[in-house]
Coordinates of C-alpha atoms in Angstrom, one line a residue:
Chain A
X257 CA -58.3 34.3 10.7
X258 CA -56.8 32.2 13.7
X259 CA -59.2 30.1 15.8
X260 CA -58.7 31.2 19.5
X261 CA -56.3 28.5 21.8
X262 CA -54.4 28.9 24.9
X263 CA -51.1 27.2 23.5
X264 CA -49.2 27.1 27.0
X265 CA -52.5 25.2 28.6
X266 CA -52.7 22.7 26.1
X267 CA -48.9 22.1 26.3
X268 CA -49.1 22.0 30.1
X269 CA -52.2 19.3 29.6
X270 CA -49.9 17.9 26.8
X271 CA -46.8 17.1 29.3
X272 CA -48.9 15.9 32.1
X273 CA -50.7 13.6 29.5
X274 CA -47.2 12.4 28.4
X275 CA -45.6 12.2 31.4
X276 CA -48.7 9.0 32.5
X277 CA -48.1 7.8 29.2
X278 CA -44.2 7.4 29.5
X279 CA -44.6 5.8 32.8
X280 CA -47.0 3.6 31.9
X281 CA -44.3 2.1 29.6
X282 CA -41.8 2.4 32.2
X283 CA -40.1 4.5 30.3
X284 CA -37.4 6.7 33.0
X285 CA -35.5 8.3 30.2
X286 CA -36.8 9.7 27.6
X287 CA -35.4 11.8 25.3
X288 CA -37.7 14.5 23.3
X289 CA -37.0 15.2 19.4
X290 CA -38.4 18.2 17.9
X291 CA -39.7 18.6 14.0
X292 CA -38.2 21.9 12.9
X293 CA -39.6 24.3 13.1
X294 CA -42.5 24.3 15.4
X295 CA -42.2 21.1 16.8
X296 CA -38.9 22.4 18.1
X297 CA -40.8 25.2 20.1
X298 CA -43.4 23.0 21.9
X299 CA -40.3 20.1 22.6
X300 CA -38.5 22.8 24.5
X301 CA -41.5 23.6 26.4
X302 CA -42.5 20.2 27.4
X303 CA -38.9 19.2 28.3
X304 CA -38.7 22.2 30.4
X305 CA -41.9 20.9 32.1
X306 CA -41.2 17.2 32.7
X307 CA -37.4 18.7 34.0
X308 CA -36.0 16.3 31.0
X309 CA -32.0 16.6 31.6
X310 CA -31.6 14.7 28.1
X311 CA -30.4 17.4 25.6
X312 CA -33.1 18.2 22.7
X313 CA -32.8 17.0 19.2
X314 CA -33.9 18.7 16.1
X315 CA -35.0 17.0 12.9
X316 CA -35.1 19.1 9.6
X317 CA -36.6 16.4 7.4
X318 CA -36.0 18.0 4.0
X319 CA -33.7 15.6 3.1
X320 CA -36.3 12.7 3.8
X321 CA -39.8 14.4 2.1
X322 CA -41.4 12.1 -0.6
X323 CA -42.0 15.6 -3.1
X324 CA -38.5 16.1 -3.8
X325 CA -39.3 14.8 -7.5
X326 CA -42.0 17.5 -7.9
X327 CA -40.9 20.4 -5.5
X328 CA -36.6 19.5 -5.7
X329 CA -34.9 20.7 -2.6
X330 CA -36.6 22.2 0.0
X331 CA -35.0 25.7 1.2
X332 CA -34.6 25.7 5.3
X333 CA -32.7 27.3 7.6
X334 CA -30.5 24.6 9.9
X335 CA -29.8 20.8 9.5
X336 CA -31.0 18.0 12.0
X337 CA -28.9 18.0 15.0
X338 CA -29.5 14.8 17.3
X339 CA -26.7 15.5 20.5
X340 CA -27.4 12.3 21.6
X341 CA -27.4 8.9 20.2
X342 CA -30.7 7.1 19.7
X343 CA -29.8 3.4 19.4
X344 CA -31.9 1.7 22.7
X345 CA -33.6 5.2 23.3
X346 CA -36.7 5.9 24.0
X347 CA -38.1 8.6 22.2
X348 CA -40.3 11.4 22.2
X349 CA -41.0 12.9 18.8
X350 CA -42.8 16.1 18.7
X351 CA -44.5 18.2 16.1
X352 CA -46.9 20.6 15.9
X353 CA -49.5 19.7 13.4
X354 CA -50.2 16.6 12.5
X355 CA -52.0 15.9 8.8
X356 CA -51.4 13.5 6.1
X357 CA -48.5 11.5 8.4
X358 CA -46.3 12.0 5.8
X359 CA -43.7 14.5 8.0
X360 CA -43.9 12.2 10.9
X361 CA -43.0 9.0 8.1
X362 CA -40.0 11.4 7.2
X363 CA -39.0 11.6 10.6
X364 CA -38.6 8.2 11.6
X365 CA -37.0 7.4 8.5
X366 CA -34.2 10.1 9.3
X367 CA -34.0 8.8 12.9
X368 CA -33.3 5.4 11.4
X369 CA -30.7 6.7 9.6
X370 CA -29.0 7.1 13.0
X371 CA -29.6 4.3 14.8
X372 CA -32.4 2.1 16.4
X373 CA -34.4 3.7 19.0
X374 CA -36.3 1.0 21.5
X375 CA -39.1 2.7 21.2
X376 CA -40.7 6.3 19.2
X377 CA -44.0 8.2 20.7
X378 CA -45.3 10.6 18.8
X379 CA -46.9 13.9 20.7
X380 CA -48.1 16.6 18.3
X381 CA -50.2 20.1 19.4
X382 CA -53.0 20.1 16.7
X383 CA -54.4 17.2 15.1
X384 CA -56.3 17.7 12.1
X385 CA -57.5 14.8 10.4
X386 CA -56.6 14.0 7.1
X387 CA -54.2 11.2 7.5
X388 CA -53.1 9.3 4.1
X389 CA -50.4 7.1 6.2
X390 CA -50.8 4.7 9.1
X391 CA -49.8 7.1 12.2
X392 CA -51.2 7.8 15.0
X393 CA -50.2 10.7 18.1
X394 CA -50.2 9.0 21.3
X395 CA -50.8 12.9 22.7
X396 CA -52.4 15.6 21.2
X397 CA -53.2 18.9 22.6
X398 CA -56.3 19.6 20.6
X399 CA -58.1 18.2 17.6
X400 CA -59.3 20.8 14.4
X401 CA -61.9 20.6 12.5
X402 CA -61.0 22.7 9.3
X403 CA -63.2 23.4 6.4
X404 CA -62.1 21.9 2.9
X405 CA -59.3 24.2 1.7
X406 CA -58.4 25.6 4.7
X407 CA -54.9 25.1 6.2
X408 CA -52.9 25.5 9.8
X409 CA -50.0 27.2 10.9
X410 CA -48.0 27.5 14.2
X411 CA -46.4 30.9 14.0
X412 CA -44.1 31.6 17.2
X413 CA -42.1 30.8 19.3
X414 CA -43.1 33.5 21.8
X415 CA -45.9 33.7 21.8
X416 CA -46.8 30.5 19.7
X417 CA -50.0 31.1 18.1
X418 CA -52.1 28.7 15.5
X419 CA -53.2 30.6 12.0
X420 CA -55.6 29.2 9.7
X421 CA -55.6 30.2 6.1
X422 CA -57.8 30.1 3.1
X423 CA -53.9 29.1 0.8
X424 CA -51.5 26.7 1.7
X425 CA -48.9 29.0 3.4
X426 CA -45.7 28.4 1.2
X427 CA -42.6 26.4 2.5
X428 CA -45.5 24.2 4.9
X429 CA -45.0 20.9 5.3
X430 CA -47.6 18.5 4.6
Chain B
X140 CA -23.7 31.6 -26.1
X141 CA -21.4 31.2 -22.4
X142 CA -21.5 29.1 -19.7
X143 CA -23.1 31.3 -17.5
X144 CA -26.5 31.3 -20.5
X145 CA -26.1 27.1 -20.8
X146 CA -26.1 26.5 -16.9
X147 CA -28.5 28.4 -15.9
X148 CA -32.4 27.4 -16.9
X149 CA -35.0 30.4 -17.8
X150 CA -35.9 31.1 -14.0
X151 CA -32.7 31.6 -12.8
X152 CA -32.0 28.0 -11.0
X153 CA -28.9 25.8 -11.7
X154 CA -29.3 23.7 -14.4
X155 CA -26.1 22.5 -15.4
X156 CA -22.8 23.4 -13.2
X157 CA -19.9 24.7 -15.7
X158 CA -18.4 27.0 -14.8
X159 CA -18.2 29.5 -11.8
X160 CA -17.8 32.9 -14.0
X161 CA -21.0 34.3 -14.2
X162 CA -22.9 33.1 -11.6
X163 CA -24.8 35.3 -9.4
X164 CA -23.4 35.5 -5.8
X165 CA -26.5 35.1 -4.3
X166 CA -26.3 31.3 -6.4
X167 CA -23.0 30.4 -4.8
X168 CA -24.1 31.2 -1.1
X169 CA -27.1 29.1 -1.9
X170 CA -24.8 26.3 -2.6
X171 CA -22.4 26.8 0.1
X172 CA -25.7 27.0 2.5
X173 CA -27.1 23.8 1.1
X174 CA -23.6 22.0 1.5
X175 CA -23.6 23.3 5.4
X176 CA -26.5 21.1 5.8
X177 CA -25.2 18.1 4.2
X178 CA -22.0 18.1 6.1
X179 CA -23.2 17.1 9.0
X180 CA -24.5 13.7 7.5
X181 CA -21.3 12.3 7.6
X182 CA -20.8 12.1 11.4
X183 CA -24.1 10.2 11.1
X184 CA -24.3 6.2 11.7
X185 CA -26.2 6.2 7.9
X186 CA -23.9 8.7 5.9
X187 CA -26.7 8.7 3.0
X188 CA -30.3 10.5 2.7
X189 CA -33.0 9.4 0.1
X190 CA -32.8 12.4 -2.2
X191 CA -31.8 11.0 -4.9
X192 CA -32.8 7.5 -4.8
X193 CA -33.3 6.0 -8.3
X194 CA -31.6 8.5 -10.0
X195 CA -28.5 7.3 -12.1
X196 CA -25.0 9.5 -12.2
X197 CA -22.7 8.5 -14.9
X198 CA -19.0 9.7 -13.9
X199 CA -17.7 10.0 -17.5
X200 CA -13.5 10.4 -16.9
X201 CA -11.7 11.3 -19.8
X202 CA -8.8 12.5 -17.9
X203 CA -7.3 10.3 -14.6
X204 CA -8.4 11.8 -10.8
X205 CA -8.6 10.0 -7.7
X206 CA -9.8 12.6 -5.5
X207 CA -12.5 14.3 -7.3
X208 CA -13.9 10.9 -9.0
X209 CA -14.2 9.6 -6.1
X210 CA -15.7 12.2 -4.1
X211 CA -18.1 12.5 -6.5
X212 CA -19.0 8.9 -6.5
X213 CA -19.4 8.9 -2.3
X214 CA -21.4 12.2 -2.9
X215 CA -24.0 10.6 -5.1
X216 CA -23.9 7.5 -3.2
X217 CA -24.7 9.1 -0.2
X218 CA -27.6 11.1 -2.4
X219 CA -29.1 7.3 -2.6
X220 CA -28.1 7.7 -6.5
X221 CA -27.0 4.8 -8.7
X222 CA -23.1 5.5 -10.0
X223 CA -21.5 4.8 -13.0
X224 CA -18.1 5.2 -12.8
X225 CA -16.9 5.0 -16.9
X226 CA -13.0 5.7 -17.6
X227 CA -13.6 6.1 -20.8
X228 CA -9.7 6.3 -22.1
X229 CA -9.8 2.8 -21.6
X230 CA -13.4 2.4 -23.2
X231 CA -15.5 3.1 -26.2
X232 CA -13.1 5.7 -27.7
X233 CA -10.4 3.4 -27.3
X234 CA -12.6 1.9 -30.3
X235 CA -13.4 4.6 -32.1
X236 CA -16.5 5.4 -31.0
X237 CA -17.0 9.4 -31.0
X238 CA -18.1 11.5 -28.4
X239 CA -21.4 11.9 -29.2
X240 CA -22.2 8.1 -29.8
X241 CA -21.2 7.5 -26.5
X242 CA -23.4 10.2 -24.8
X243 CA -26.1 9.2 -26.5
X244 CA -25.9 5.6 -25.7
X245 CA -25.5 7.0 -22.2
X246 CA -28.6 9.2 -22.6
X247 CA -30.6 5.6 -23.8
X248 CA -29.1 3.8 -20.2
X249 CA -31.3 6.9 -18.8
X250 CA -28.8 8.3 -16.9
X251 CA -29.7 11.6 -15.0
X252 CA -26.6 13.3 -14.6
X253 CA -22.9 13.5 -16.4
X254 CA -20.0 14.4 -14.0
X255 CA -17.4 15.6 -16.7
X256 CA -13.5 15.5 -16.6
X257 CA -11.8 15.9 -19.5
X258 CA -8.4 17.6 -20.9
X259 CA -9.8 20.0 -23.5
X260 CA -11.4 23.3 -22.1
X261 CA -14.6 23.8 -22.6
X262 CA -15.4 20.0 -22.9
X263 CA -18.6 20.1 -20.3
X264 CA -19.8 23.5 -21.9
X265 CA -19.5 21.4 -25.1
X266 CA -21.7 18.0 -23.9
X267 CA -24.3 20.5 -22.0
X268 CA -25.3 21.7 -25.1
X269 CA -25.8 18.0 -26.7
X270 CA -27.7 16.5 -23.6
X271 CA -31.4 15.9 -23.4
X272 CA -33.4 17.9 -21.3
X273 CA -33.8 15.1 -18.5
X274 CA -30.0 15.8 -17.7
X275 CA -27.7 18.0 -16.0
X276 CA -23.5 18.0 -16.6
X277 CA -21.5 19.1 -14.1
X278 CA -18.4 20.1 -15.0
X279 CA -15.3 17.9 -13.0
X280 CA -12.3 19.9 -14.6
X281 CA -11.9 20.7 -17.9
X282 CA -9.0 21.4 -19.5
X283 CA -7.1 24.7 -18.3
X284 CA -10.5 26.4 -17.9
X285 CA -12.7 25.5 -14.6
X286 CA -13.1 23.0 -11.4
X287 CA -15.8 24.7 -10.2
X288 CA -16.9 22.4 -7.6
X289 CA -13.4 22.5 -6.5
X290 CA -14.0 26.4 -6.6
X291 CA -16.9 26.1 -4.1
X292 CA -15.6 23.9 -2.0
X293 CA -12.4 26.1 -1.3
X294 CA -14.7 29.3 -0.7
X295 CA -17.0 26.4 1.8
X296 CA -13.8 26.1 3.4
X297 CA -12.5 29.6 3.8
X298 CA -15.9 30.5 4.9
X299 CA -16.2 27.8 7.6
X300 CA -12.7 29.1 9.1
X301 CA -12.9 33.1 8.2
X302 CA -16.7 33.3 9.0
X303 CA -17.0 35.9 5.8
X304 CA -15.3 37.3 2.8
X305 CA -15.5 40.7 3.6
X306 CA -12.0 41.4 5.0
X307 CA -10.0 38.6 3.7
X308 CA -6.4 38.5 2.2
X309 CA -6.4 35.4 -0.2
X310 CA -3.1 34.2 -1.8
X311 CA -3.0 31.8 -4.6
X312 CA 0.4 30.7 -4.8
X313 CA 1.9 28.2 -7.9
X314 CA 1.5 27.6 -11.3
X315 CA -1.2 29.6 -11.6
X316 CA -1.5 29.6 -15.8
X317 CA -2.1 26.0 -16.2
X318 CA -4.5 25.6 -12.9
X319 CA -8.3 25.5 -13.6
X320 CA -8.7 25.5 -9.7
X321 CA -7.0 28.7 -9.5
X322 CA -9.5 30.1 -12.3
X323 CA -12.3 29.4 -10.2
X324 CA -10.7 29.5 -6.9
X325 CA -10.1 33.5 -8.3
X326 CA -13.7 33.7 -10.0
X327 CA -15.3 32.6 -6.9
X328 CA -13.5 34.6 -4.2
X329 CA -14.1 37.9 -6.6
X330 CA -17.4 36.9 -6.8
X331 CA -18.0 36.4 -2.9
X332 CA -16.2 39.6 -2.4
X333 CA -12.9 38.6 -1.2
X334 CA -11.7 42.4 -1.0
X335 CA -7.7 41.3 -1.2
X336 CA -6.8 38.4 -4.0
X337 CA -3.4 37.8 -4.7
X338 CA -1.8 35.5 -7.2
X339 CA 1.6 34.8 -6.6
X340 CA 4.4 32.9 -8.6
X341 CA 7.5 32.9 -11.3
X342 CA 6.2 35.5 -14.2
X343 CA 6.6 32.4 -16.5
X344 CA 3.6 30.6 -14.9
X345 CA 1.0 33.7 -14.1
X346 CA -1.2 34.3 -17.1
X347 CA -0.8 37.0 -18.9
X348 CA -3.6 40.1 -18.1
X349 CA -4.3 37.7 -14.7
X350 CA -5.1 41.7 -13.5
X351 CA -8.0 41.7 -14.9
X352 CA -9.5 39.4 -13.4
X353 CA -9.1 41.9 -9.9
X354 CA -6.2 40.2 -8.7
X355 CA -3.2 41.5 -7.7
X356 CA 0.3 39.6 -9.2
X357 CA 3.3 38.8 -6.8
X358 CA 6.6 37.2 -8.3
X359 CA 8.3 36.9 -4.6
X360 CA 6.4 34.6 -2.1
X361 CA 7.1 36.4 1.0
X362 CA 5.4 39.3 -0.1
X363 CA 2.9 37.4 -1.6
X364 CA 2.2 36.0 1.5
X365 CA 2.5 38.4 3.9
X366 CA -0.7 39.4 6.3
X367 CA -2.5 37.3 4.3
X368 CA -5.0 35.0 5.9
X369 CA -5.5 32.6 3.6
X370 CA -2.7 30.6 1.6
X371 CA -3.7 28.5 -1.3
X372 CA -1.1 26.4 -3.0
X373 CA -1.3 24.9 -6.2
X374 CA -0.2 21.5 -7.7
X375 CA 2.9 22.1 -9.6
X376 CA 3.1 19.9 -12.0
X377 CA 6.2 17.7 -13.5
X378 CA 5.5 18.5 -17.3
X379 CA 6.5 22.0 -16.6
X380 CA 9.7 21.2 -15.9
X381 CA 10.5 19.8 -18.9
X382 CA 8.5 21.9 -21.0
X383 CA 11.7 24.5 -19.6
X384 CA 9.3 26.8 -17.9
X385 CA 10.7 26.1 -14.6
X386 CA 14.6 24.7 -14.0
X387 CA 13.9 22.4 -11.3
X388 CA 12.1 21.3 -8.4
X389 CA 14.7 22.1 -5.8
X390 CA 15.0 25.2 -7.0
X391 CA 11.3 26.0 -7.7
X392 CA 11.4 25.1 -3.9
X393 CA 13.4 27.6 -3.1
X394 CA 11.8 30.3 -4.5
X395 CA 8.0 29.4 -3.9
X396 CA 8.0 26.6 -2.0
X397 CA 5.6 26.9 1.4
X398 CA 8.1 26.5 4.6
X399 CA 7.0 26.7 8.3
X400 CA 9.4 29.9 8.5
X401 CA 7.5 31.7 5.4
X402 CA 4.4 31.4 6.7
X403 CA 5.1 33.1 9.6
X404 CA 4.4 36.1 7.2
X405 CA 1.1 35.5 7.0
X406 CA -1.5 36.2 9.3
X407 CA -0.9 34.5 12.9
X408 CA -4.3 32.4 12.8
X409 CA -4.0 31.5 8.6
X410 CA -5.1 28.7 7.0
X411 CA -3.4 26.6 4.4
X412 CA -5.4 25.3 1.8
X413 CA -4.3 22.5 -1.3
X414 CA -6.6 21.1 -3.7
X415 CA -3.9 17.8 -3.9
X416 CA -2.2 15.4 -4.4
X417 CA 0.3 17.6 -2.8
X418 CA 3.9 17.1 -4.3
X419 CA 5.5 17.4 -0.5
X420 CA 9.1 19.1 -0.9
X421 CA 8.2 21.1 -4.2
X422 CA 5.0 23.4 -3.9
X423 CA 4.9 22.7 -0.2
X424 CA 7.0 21.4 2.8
X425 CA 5.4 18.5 4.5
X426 CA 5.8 20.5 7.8
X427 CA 3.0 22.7 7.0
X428 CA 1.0 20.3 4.8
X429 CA 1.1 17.9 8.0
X430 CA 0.9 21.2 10.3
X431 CA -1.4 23.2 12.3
X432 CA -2.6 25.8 10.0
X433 CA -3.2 23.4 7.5
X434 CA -6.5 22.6 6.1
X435 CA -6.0 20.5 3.3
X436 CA -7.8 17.4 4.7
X437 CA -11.0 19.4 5.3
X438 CA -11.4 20.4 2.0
X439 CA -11.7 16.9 0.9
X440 CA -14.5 15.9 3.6
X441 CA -15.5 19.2 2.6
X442 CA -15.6 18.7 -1.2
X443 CA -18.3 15.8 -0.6
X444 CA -20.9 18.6 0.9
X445 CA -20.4 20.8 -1.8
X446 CA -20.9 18.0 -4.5
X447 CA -23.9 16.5 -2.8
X448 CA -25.1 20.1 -2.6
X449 CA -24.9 20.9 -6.3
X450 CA -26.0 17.5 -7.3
X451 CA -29.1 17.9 -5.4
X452 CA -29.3 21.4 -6.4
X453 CA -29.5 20.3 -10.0
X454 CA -31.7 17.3 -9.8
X455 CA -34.0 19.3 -7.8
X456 CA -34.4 22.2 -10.3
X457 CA -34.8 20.0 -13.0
X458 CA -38.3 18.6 -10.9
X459 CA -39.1 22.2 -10.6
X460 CA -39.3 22.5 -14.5
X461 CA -41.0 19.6 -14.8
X462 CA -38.5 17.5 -16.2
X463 CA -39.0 14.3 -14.0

């Protein structure tokens, strides 16, 4: 089943939303980190939007997940690559669904482990509730309200498109 | 029972790491994929990643290295693991206290992994089979037998410069009978489908029935060597000279020793590979080790990917079967 949203308006809401909330905090240069895999697909959108000149980063956090000790290592395609360094940045993390928090607690761990940004605000597509750790988005495109059991995936990139399923899908992260 | 049954748990998944005959190819491109994605953490600010945090690695030495001791100890350090580094020829056994005594006092520190060196072949095979479930041995040289992270981190490096096996000329060149590295340098390559593997070296120091293994034997360097587009050259080591396999090392130089003008026989863009400490002058003139085509300080940054790779690989697994 897949609930029925038009990604590209929400992303196009999302980086007009963003864009006020960066100047707000006087922030000039931002630079926009993506959560592999999705999160990757909706940074690049947004940075095209907002005409960002800073290069993208990607963050593959399966070095940094808390379920190593009951899952081992998670199997993914390519490693983080940050082309940029983050120490007095301010940054722009990006993911696409945001649940428990614990992926976005990854992410600013590995982050860390590259430097100290000034600052880190968080902009997701889909939040869906469900949060077992202290985070917040500063921007969301749209909020879900999923039955018990159910679970969300972004499949894309082109078109990007939100499935909901009955089973966790395999490889998700939480 | 071999290596390839005691490494491996019922599913398939890397359990232990002893040897690299055996192993599914499939296996050893899962390991040089995982150790792509770790070698990019050490242009990072913070070289290390949680992974392994509070787990314990006990480096048990039985044999004296430098280079693989203590790129085992940065890889688990940079796993977040606790180290024990134990040169135990100047320990326990040095009182009489047998092998298994001191594995099992090991076993009661809770240690979660034994990185093995050790003179006799077939050592780590050996302490594999005595561990606890809750640990994995991996197997730092043993004996004439295997390195098989070395191995792996060879076909990491070939495959980072060469792209693929597919078309490759490899030559293994030294004292190929007494090199564990060359047995699972040779293992792995087959096993990766390196199409062309040549060994190359005096008859007195290639194995005997080496064919069999699918590689082709070369007693003159140049021909050895020639179109091939990788060069591997082995340690030769001093004790063969007075064991009267060899006559000497100028000579031994002569014959087999790697020059800037012999390589020219190989392919144009070929890569030289050592798994060190180089003996400059004897195996290898320090115009190529210091040269070019030379890639012999890669494979030790290398070597730190492909350990943190199977170390996670191992730890992981063993959370899959429920162990931690």
């Amino acid at each position: 089943m897949s609930l029925q949203f038009d990604i590209q308006t929400l992303i196009t809401q999302m980086a007009t939303t963003l864009s006020h909330t960066l100047s707000q905090a006087d922030i000039t240069e931002p630079a926009l980190i993506g959560v592999r895999t999705g999160g990757v697909w909706i940074a690049e959108k947004l940075s095209q939007l907002l005409t960002i000149p800073a290069p993208l980063g990607e963050l593959n956090i399966a070095f940094y997940r808390d379920d190593f000790s009951r899952i081992g290592i998670h199997p993914t395609v390519a490693p983080s690559m940050l082309p940029f360094d983050v120490t007095d940045r301010d940054l722009v993390l990006v993911d696409d669904i945001l649940y428990t928090g614990r992926t976005v607690r990854a992410a600013m761990n590995e982050i860390f482990d590259y430097g100290r940004p000034r600052s880190i605000h968080l902009v997701v597509l889909f939040d869906r509730g469900g949060r077992e750790l202290p985070i917040t988005a500063q921007v969301v495109g749209a909020h879900l309200n999923l039955q018990p059991g159910e679970h969300a995936k972004l499949t894309g990139p082109s078109p990007m498109h939100l499935e909901i399923c009955r089973q966790r899908p395999v490889a998700s992260a939480a | 029972m071999s290596a390839a049954e005691v490494q491996l748990d019922a599913q398939g998944r890397l359990r232990h790491l002893i040897a690299i005959e055996g192993l599914p190819r499939s296996l050893l491109e899962e390991i040089l994929d995982n150790a792509e994605r770790f070698a990019p953490l050490g242009d990072r600010a913070v070289k290390k990643v949680p992974l392994l945090r509070g787990r314990t690695v006990a480096n048990l030495f039985f044999e004296p290295s430098t280079r693989t001791r203590t790129t085992f100890d940065l890889a688990a350090k940079r796993l977040s693991a606790d180290v024990l580094n134990i040169n135990i020829e100047a320990s326990s056994t040095k009182k009489g206290e047998s092998l298994a005594d001191t594995l099992r006092n090991l076993e009661a520190m809770q240690c979660d992994m034994f990185v093995v060196r050790h003179h006799i072949s077939g050592a780590a095979d050996f302490i594999a089979r005595q561990v606890g479930p809750h640990i994995s041995v991996i197997n730092g040289g043993d004996g004439r037998h295997e390195h098989p992270t070395q191995g792996l981190l060879d076909a990491f490096t070939i495959r980072r410069h060469k792209k693929n096996f597919e078309h490759l000329t490899v030559a293994i060149v030294g004292d190929v009978a007494h090199s564990r590295v060359a047995r699972s340098n040779i293992q792995a390559l087959k096993i990766l489908g390196v199409p062309d593997l040549r060994v190359v070296g005096p008859k007195t120091l290639i194995p005997a029935g080496v064919e069999a293994l699918g590689v082709t034997v070369y007693d003159d360097l140049d021909e050895g060597i020639r179109g091939a587009d990788v060069v591997i050259m082995l340690r030769l080591q001093q004790e063969r000279m007075q064991s009267a396999l060899l006559p000497s090392a100028h000579e031994y130089f002569r014959e087999y020793g790697l020059t800037a003008q012999r390589l020219r026989l190989a392919a144009a863009d070929a890569i030289v590979m050592h798994p060190g400490p180089i003996n400059r002058g004897v195996e290898i003139d320090s115009a190529v080790a210091d040269g070019m085509q030379s890639v012999i300080l890669q494979q030790v940054t290398y070597g730190i990917a492909i350990r943190m790779a199977v170390m996670a690989m191992v730890m992981g697994n063993q959370a899959l079967a429920g162990v931690h």
